[in-house]
Amino acid sequence: IEGNNQVVEVVATKLTFTDYPGFILPGFVPPFSDFAATVEAQDMNGNKDKNATNSVTLSRSVGTGNLTSSTGLTQFLSSGEYEWIDLQYDTEETFRIQAVDNTDGLTTGETGDILCSNSNVVILETSPVETFGTIQAAINRINSTYNPLTKNMTVVVTNSNTYNENVSISGINTAGYTLTLRNWYGERPTIDGGNSNHVVQIGISDFIIEGMNITGSSSYSGVYLNAATDNVTIKDCGIYDCNHGISTGDYAQTNLTAIRCAIYDNGCNGIGNYDARTKIHSNWTISQCLIHGNLGTGDYSGVELHNVNGVNLTQNTIYNNAINASTASVYNSEVCLLNSTTNVLLKNNITFSDAQESTHMFIYDGATSSSVISSSDYNDYSQTDGTCFGYDGAYGYSLSLIHISEP
């Protein structure tokens, strides 16, 4: 390291990978396809030793396949580094690469996990990695072979293709572990239900769906919970052009979370549990979601909750969800709390409407103004037509308990 007044000598003690598939996020490479990796000689503080010309050999450290390079896996560093640009791996599995110094015995460097696969859908935790052409085939494999779960398992969609299928997750005993269906890093797959059924049906507990576009079900729901479940999370998903965005069958749901989802342009509710309005639900979280344009022609809302004890409704933007008609029902609201929904935290939400509707938040049928806890605060609203932000249908007055910061 050179400066105006000093020179610090760097003497390498270790080899470090500074670039490879998955250097920042877990990497993905197809089999028999070129990929690159760079190795540096560094001191204990991560400074590059520009004088290092060591001989370095790459090899597989984790996995069962063969790592090759047409120019050779052994190369000499130049100015303290070398970049291989023609590495290939031949087996569909998760693997790692190590860099071994042949000159001075520098500490060996190793990559993180790299996934080698030529398939659309994989199960990560199997060895070798099991591969499938459809999402449902991977779910069926877990149901038939790894049920009940003995560890957390992950079904990964490796590309941004559209999957024309209806996915049903049922019959799997998670046994306290978690099953995750998710996108690969940087990819955004789409599941299109073709209007033949609910796009994704969830009938198990301890399940996460993440990073998917869910669409194509104008007569059904994008995500439909068809059994009593606990600990289901819908995360970073786009849900659109369905009848309902997220809805439940006639079953109680506990610890249901929707976070960072965009739920829009659906025919009825964005999120709702009308079909389970007689059940007692608990601990729902709807946070950091964008919910808009869910324009039902009946009594529908952006968020419609029945009989939920404990709701964390925070940091959402909810707008233009009610019916665009002068005869809009009081139920046509951005948020509608019904049937003894209680212990509701409303905080840091933004709601607005450009069309006729009755309220931004409506409380009725057993829920009352006391359903909203007193720490609710910092909700911004604006409305070009309609009545008020909050309305207590049971007692017929505007809600003063909800502290509103008006823009």
Coordinates of C-alpha atoms in Angstrom, one line a residue:
I1 CA 0.0 0.0 0.0
E2 CA 1.6 3.3 -1.1
G3 CA 0.9 6.8 0.2
N4 CA 2.6 10.1 0.2
N5 CA 4.5 9.5 3.4
Q6 CA 4.6 5.7 3.9
V7 CA 4.9 2.3 2.3
V8 CA 3.4 -0.7 4.0
E9 CA 4.7 -4.1 2.9
V10 CA 2.0 -6.7 2.3
V11 CA 3.0 -10.3 2.7
A12 CA 0.4 -12.9 1.8
T13 CA -0.7 -15.5 4.3
K14 CA -3.8 -16.9 2.6
L15 CA -5.5 -17.5 -0.7
T16 CA -9.0 -16.0 -1.1
F17 CA -11.6 -16.2 -3.8
T18 CA -12.6 -12.7 -4.7
D19 CA -15.1 -13.6 -7.5
Y20 CA -17.0 -16.8 -8.4
P21 CA -20.7 -17.7 -9.1
G22 CA -22.1 -17.0 -5.7
F23 CA -19.5 -14.6 -4.4
I24 CA -22.2 -12.2 -3.2
L25 CA -25.3 -14.6 -3.4
P26 CA -25.3 -18.4 -3.7
G27 CA -24.3 -19.1 -7.3
F28 CA -25.8 -21.2 -10.1
V29 CA -24.1 -22.7 -13.1
P30 CA -25.3 -25.2 -15.7
P31 CA -23.3 -28.4 -16.2
F32 CA -20.6 -28.4 -18.8
S33 CA -20.8 -24.6 -19.2
D34 CA -17.9 -22.1 -18.7
F35 CA -17.8 -20.0 -15.6
A36 CA -15.2 -17.9 -13.9
A37 CA -13.4 -17.6 -10.6
T38 CA -10.7 -15.3 -9.3
V39 CA -8.1 -16.1 -6.6
E40 CA -6.0 -13.5 -4.7
A41 CA -3.0 -13.9 -2.4
Q42 CA -3.9 -11.7 0.7
D43 CA -2.4 -10.9 4.1
M44 CA -4.4 -11.4 7.3
N45 CA -6.2 -8.1 6.8
G46 CA -7.4 -8.9 3.3
N47 CA -4.8 -6.7 1.4
K48 CA -3.6 -8.2 -1.9
D49 CA 0.1 -9.1 -2.1
K50 CA 0.9 -7.7 -5.6
N51 CA 4.3 -9.4 -5.5
A52 CA 2.9 -12.9 -5.2
T53 CA 3.5 -15.2 -8.2
N54 CA 2.6 -18.5 -6.4
S55 CA 1.5 -21.6 -8.2
V56 CA -2.2 -22.3 -7.3
T57 CA -4.3 -25.3 -8.0
L58 CA -8.1 -25.4 -8.0
S59 CA -10.1 -28.5 -7.1
R60 CA -13.5 -29.6 -5.9
S61 CA -13.7 -29.5 -2.1
V62 CA -17.4 -30.4 -1.7
G63 CA -19.4 -32.6 -4.1
T64 CA -18.8 -35.6 -6.2
G65 CA -18.4 -34.2 -9.7
N66 CA -15.4 -33.3 -11.8
L67 CA -14.0 -29.7 -12.0
T68 CA -12.1 -29.0 -15.3
S69 CA -10.5 -26.2 -17.1
S70 CA -9.2 -26.3 -20.7
T71 CA -6.3 -24.1 -19.8
G72 CA -5.5 -26.0 -16.7
L73 CA -6.5 -26.0 -13.0
T74 CA -2.9 -25.1 -11.9
Q75 CA -1.8 -21.5 -12.8
F76 CA 0.7 -18.9 -11.5
L77 CA -0.6 -15.8 -9.9
S78 CA 0.3 -12.5 -11.7
S79 CA 0.5 -9.4 -9.5
G80 CA -1.1 -11.4 -6.7
E81 CA -4.1 -12.9 -8.6
Y82 CA -5.4 -15.1 -11.3
E83 CA -8.7 -15.4 -13.0
W84 CA -9.9 -18.7 -14.5
I85 CA -12.5 -18.1 -17.2
D86 CA -13.1 -21.6 -18.5
L87 CA -14.0 -23.6 -15.5
Q88 CA -16.7 -26.3 -15.9
Y89 CA -18.5 -28.8 -13.6
D90 CA -20.2 -31.9 -14.8
T91 CA -22.6 -33.0 -12.1
E92 CA -25.9 -31.6 -11.0
E93 CA -25.4 -30.9 -7.3
T94 CA -24.2 -28.3 -4.8
F95 CA -20.4 -28.1 -4.8
R96 CA -17.5 -25.9 -3.6
I97 CA -14.1 -25.2 -5.0
Q98 CA -10.8 -24.9 -3.1
A99 CA -7.6 -23.0 -4.0
V100 CA -4.4 -24.7 -2.8
D101 CA -1.0 -23.0 -2.8
N102 CA 1.9 -25.1 -4.2
T103 CA 4.7 -22.6 -3.4
D104 CA 4.6 -21.1 0.1
G105 CA 1.9 -23.1 1.9
L106 CA -0.5 -20.2 2.0
T107 CA -3.8 -21.0 3.8
T108 CA -6.2 -22.7 1.4
G109 CA -9.2 -20.7 0.1
E110 CA -12.7 -22.0 -0.5
T111 CA -15.8 -20.8 -2.2
G112 CA -19.3 -20.9 -0.8
D113 CA -21.9 -23.2 -2.2
I114 CA -22.4 -23.2 -6.0
L115 CA -25.4 -25.0 -7.5
C116 CA -24.8 -26.9 -10.7
S117 CA -28.1 -27.7 -12.5
N118 CA -29.6 -27.8 -15.9
S119 CA -33.2 -28.2 -14.6
N120 CA -36.0 -25.8 -13.9
V121 CA -36.7 -26.9 -10.3
V122 CA -34.4 -28.5 -7.7
I123 CA -34.5 -29.7 -4.1
L124 CA -31.4 -28.2 -2.5
E125 CA -31.0 -30.5 0.5
T126 CA -30.7 -33.8 -1.4
S127 CA -27.4 -35.3 -2.4
P128 CA -27.0 -35.3 -5.3
V129 CA -29.4 -32.4 -5.9
E130 CA -32.7 -33.7 -7.3
T131 CA -34.0 -32.0 -10.4
F132 CA -37.5 -31.6 -11.9
G133 CA -39.3 -30.0 -14.8
T134 CA -42.3 -28.7 -12.8
I135 CA -42.8 -27.2 -9.3
Q136 CA -45.5 -29.8 -8.5
A137 CA -43.2 -32.7 -9.3
A138 CA -40.7 -31.5 -6.7
I139 CA -43.5 -31.0 -4.1
N140 CA -44.8 -34.5 -4.9
R141 CA -41.2 -35.9 -4.4
I142 CA -41.0 -34.4 -1.0
N143 CA -44.4 -35.8 -0.1
S144 CA -43.6 -39.3 -1.2
T145 CA -39.9 -39.6 -0.1
Y146 CA -39.1 -37.1 2.6
N147 CA -42.3 -37.1 4.6
P148 CA -42.2 -36.4 7.5
L149 CA -39.4 -33.9 7.2
T150 CA -36.2 -34.5 9.2
K151 CA -34.6 -31.2 8.3
N152 CA -35.5 -27.9 6.6
M153 CA -36.0 -28.4 2.9
T154 CA -36.0 -26.0 0.0
V155 CA -37.6 -26.3 -3.5
V156 CA -35.9 -23.7 -5.7
V157 CA -37.0 -22.5 -9.2
T158 CA -33.8 -21.7 -11.0
N159 CA -35.0 -19.4 -13.7
S160 CA -37.5 -16.7 -14.6
N161 CA -39.7 -18.9 -16.8
T162 CA -43.5 -19.1 -16.6
Y163 CA -44.8 -22.3 -15.1
N164 CA -48.3 -23.1 -16.4
E165 CA -49.5 -25.2 -13.5
N166 CA -51.5 -25.2 -10.3
V167 CA -49.3 -26.0 -7.3
S168 CA -50.8 -27.8 -4.3
I169 CA -48.8 -28.3 -1.1
S170 CA -50.6 -30.8 1.1
G171 CA -50.1 -34.0 3.0
I172 CA -46.6 -33.1 4.2
N173 CA -45.8 -33.4 7.9
T174 CA -43.2 -30.7 8.4
A175 CA -42.6 -32.1 12.0
G176 CA -41.3 -28.8 13.3
Y177 CA -39.1 -28.1 10.3
T178 CA -39.8 -25.6 7.5
L179 CA -40.5 -26.3 3.8
T180 CA -39.7 -23.4 1.5
L181 CA -40.7 -22.8 -2.1
R182 CA -38.6 -19.9 -3.5
N183 CA -36.9 -18.3 -6.5
W184 CA -33.2 -18.6 -7.2
Y185 CA -31.3 -15.4 -6.5
G186 CA -31.8 -12.8 -9.1
E187 CA -34.6 -14.8 -10.9
R188 CA -38.3 -14.1 -10.8
P189 CA -40.4 -17.2 -11.9
T190 CA -44.1 -16.9 -12.7
I191 CA -46.8 -19.5 -11.8
D192 CA -49.8 -19.1 -14.1
G193 CA -52.8 -21.1 -13.0
G194 CA -54.6 -20.9 -16.4
N195 CA -57.9 -20.2 -14.6
S196 CA -58.4 -23.9 -13.8
N197 CA -58.0 -23.7 -10.0
H198 CA -56.3 -21.7 -7.3
V199 CA -52.8 -21.0 -8.4
V200 CA -51.1 -22.1 -5.2
Q201 CA -52.9 -24.0 -2.5
I202 CA -51.3 -24.4 0.9
G203 CA -52.5 -27.1 3.2
I204 CA -49.5 -27.6 5.6
S205 CA -47.9 -25.7 8.4
D206 CA -44.4 -24.3 8.6
F207 CA -44.3 -23.3 4.9
I208 CA -42.8 -20.3 3.1
I209 CA -43.4 -19.2 -0.5
E210 CA -41.0 -16.5 -1.6
G211 CA -40.0 -14.6 -4.7
M212 CA -42.8 -15.7 -7.1
N213 CA -45.2 -14.1 -9.4
I214 CA -48.6 -15.7 -9.0
T215 CA -51.3 -15.0 -11.6
G216 CA -53.8 -16.3 -14.0
S217 CA -56.8 -17.4 -12.0
S218 CA -59.7 -14.9 -12.5
S219 CA -62.2 -17.3 -11.0
Y220 CA -60.0 -18.5 -8.1
S221 CA -57.4 -17.2 -5.7
G222 CA -53.7 -16.6 -6.2
V223 CA -52.8 -18.1 -2.9
Y224 CA -55.5 -20.2 -1.1
L225 CA -55.0 -21.8 2.3
N226 CA -57.1 -24.9 2.1
A227 CA -56.5 -26.4 5.6
A228 CA -56.0 -25.2 9.2
T229 CA -52.3 -24.1 9.2
D230 CA -49.7 -22.5 11.5
N231 CA -46.7 -20.5 10.5
V232 CA -47.3 -19.9 6.8
T233 CA -45.4 -17.0 5.2
I234 CA -45.9 -15.4 1.8
K235 CA -42.9 -13.3 1.1
D236 CA -41.7 -11.0 -1.7
C237 CA -44.4 -12.3 -4.1
G238 CA -46.4 -10.5 -6.8
I239 CA -50.1 -11.7 -6.8
Y240 CA -52.2 -10.3 -9.6
D241 CA -55.0 -11.0 -12.2
C242 CA -56.7 -13.5 -9.9
N243 CA -60.2 -13.5 -8.2
H244 CA -58.8 -13.0 -4.7
G245 CA -55.1 -12.3 -4.0
I246 CA -54.6 -14.2 -0.8
S247 CA -57.6 -16.0 0.8
T248 CA -58.5 -18.8 3.1
G249 CA -60.9 -21.8 3.0
D250 CA -63.2 -22.5 5.9
Y251 CA -60.3 -23.1 8.3
A252 CA -58.6 -21.2 11.1
Q253 CA -55.2 -19.8 10.4
T254 CA -52.5 -19.0 13.0
N255 CA -49.4 -17.0 12.5
L256 CA -50.1 -16.1 8.9
T257 CA -47.6 -13.5 7.4
A258 CA -47.7 -11.6 4.2
I259 CA -44.6 -9.4 3.8
R260 CA -43.2 -7.3 1.0
C261 CA -45.9 -8.6 -1.4
A262 CA -47.5 -6.7 -4.3
I263 CA -51.1 -7.7 -4.5
Y264 CA -53.0 -5.9 -7.2
D265 CA -55.5 -6.0 -10.1
N266 CA -57.4 -8.9 -8.6
G267 CA -61.2 -9.2 -9.0
C268 CA -62.2 -9.2 -5.3
N269 CA -60.2 -8.8 -2.0
G270 CA -56.5 -8.3 -2.0
I271 CA -56.2 -10.3 1.3
G272 CA -59.3 -11.7 3.0
N273 CA -60.7 -14.6 4.9
Y274 CA -64.4 -14.3 4.1
D275 CA -64.8 -18.0 3.6
A276 CA -63.5 -18.6 7.1
R277 CA -65.4 -15.8 8.8
T278 CA -66.9 -18.0 11.5
K279 CA -63.5 -19.5 12.5
I280 CA -61.2 -17.9 15.1
H281 CA -57.8 -16.9 13.7
S282 CA -54.8 -15.4 15.5
N283 CA -51.6 -13.5 15.0
W284 CA -51.7 -12.3 11.4
T285 CA -49.0 -10.0 10.0
I286 CA -49.5 -7.9 6.9
S287 CA -46.5 -5.7 6.5
Q288 CA -44.6 -3.7 3.8
C289 CA -47.2 -4.8 1.2
L290 CA -48.5 -2.8 -1.8
I291 CA -52.2 -3.6 -2.2
H292 CA -54.1 -1.8 -4.9
G293 CA -56.6 -2.1 -7.7
N294 CA -58.5 -5.1 -6.3
L295 CA -61.9 -3.9 -7.6
G296 CA -64.6 -6.3 -6.6
T297 CA -68.2 -5.8 -7.7
G298 CA -69.5 -7.0 -4.3
D299 CA -68.6 -6.3 -0.7
Y300 CA -64.8 -6.5 -1.1
S301 CA -61.8 -4.5 0.2
G302 CA -58.1 -4.3 -0.1
V303 CA -57.8 -6.1 3.3
E304 CA -60.9 -7.8 4.7
L305 CA -60.4 -9.6 8.0
H306 CA -63.0 -11.6 10.0
N307 CA -62.4 -12.9 13.5
V308 CA -58.7 -12.4 13.7
N309 CA -57.3 -11.9 17.2
G310 CA -54.0 -10.1 16.9
V311 CA -53.3 -8.3 13.6
N312 CA -50.0 -6.4 12.8
L313 CA -51.0 -4.2 9.9
T314 CA -47.9 -2.0 9.4
Q315 CA -46.0 -0.1 6.7
N316 CA -48.4 -0.9 3.9
T317 CA -49.5 1.2 1.0
I318 CA -53.2 0.3 0.3
Y319 CA -55.1 2.3 -2.3
N320 CA -57.9 2.2 -4.9
N321 CA -59.3 -1.1 -3.9
A322 CA -63.0 -0.3 -3.4
I323 CA -65.7 -0.5 -6.1
N324 CA -65.7 2.5 -8.5
A325 CA -69.4 3.2 -8.2
S326 CA -71.7 5.7 -6.4
T327 CA -73.5 2.8 -4.8
A328 CA -70.4 1.4 -3.1
S329 CA -71.1 -0.5 0.1
V330 CA -69.7 0.4 3.4
Y331 CA -67.8 -2.8 3.2
N332 CA -65.9 -1.5 0.1
S333 CA -63.0 -0.1 2.0
E334 CA -59.2 -0.1 1.9
V335 CA -59.2 -2.1 5.2
C336 CA -62.3 -3.8 6.6
L337 CA -62.3 -5.3 10.1
L338 CA -65.3 -7.6 10.9
N339 CA -66.7 -10.3 13.2
S340 CA -64.7 -9.6 16.4
T341 CA -61.4 -8.9 14.8
T342 CA -59.4 -7.4 17.7
N343 CA -56.0 -6.4 19.0
V344 CA -55.2 -4.7 15.7
L345 CA -52.1 -2.5 15.3
L346 CA -52.4 0.0 12.5
K347 CA -49.1 1.8 12.1
N348 CA -47.2 3.6 9.3
N349 CA -49.7 2.7 6.6
I350 CA -50.6 4.9 3.6
T351 CA -54.1 4.7 2.2
F352 CA -55.7 6.7 -0.5
S353 CA -58.5 6.5 -3.1
D354 CA -59.2 8.3 -6.4
A355 CA -62.7 6.8 -6.6
Q356 CA -66.0 6.7 -4.7
E357 CA -65.9 4.5 -1.6
S358 CA -67.3 4.7 1.9
T359 CA -64.2 4.5 4.1
H360 CA -60.5 3.9 4.3
M361 CA -61.1 1.6 7.2
F362 CA -64.5 0.2 8.3
I363 CA -65.3 -1.7 11.5
Y364 CA -68.5 -3.7 11.8
D365 CA -70.3 -6.9 12.7
G366 CA -68.8 -7.5 16.1
A367 CA -65.6 -5.6 15.7
T368 CA -65.6 -2.1 17.4
S369 CA -63.4 0.9 17.6
S370 CA -61.7 -0.7 20.7
S371 CA -60.5 -3.4 18.3
V372 CA -57.7 -1.0 17.3
I373 CA -55.0 -0.8 20.0
S374 CA -54.1 2.6 21.3
S375 CA -50.5 2.5 20.0
S376 CA -51.7 2.7 16.5
D377 CA -50.3 5.8 14.9
Y378 CA -48.7 7.5 11.9
N379 CA -51.2 6.5 9.3
D380 CA -51.4 8.8 6.3
Y381 CA -54.6 9.1 4.2
S382 CA -56.0 11.1 1.4
Q383 CA -59.3 10.7 -0.5
T384 CA -60.8 12.7 -3.4
D385 CA -64.3 11.2 -2.8
G386 CA -66.0 9.3 0.0
T387 CA -66.3 9.8 3.7
C388 CA -63.8 9.3 6.4
F389 CA -60.6 7.4 7.2
G390 CA -62.2 5.2 9.9
Y391 CA -65.8 4.4 10.7
D392 CA -67.2 2.4 13.5
G393 CA -70.3 0.7 11.9
A394 CA -71.4 -0.7 15.2
Y395 CA -71.8 2.7 16.8
G396 CA -72.1 4.9 13.8
Y397 CA -69.3 7.4 14.3
S398 CA -65.9 8.2 12.9
L399 CA -63.0 6.7 14.8
S400 CA -61.1 9.2 17.0
L401 CA -58.9 6.5 18.5
I402 CA -56.8 6.1 15.3
H403 CA -54.2 8.8 15.3
I404 CA -53.9 10.2 11.8
S405 CA -51.1 12.1 10.3
E406 CA -52.7 13.8 7.3
P407 CA -50.3 14.7 4.4

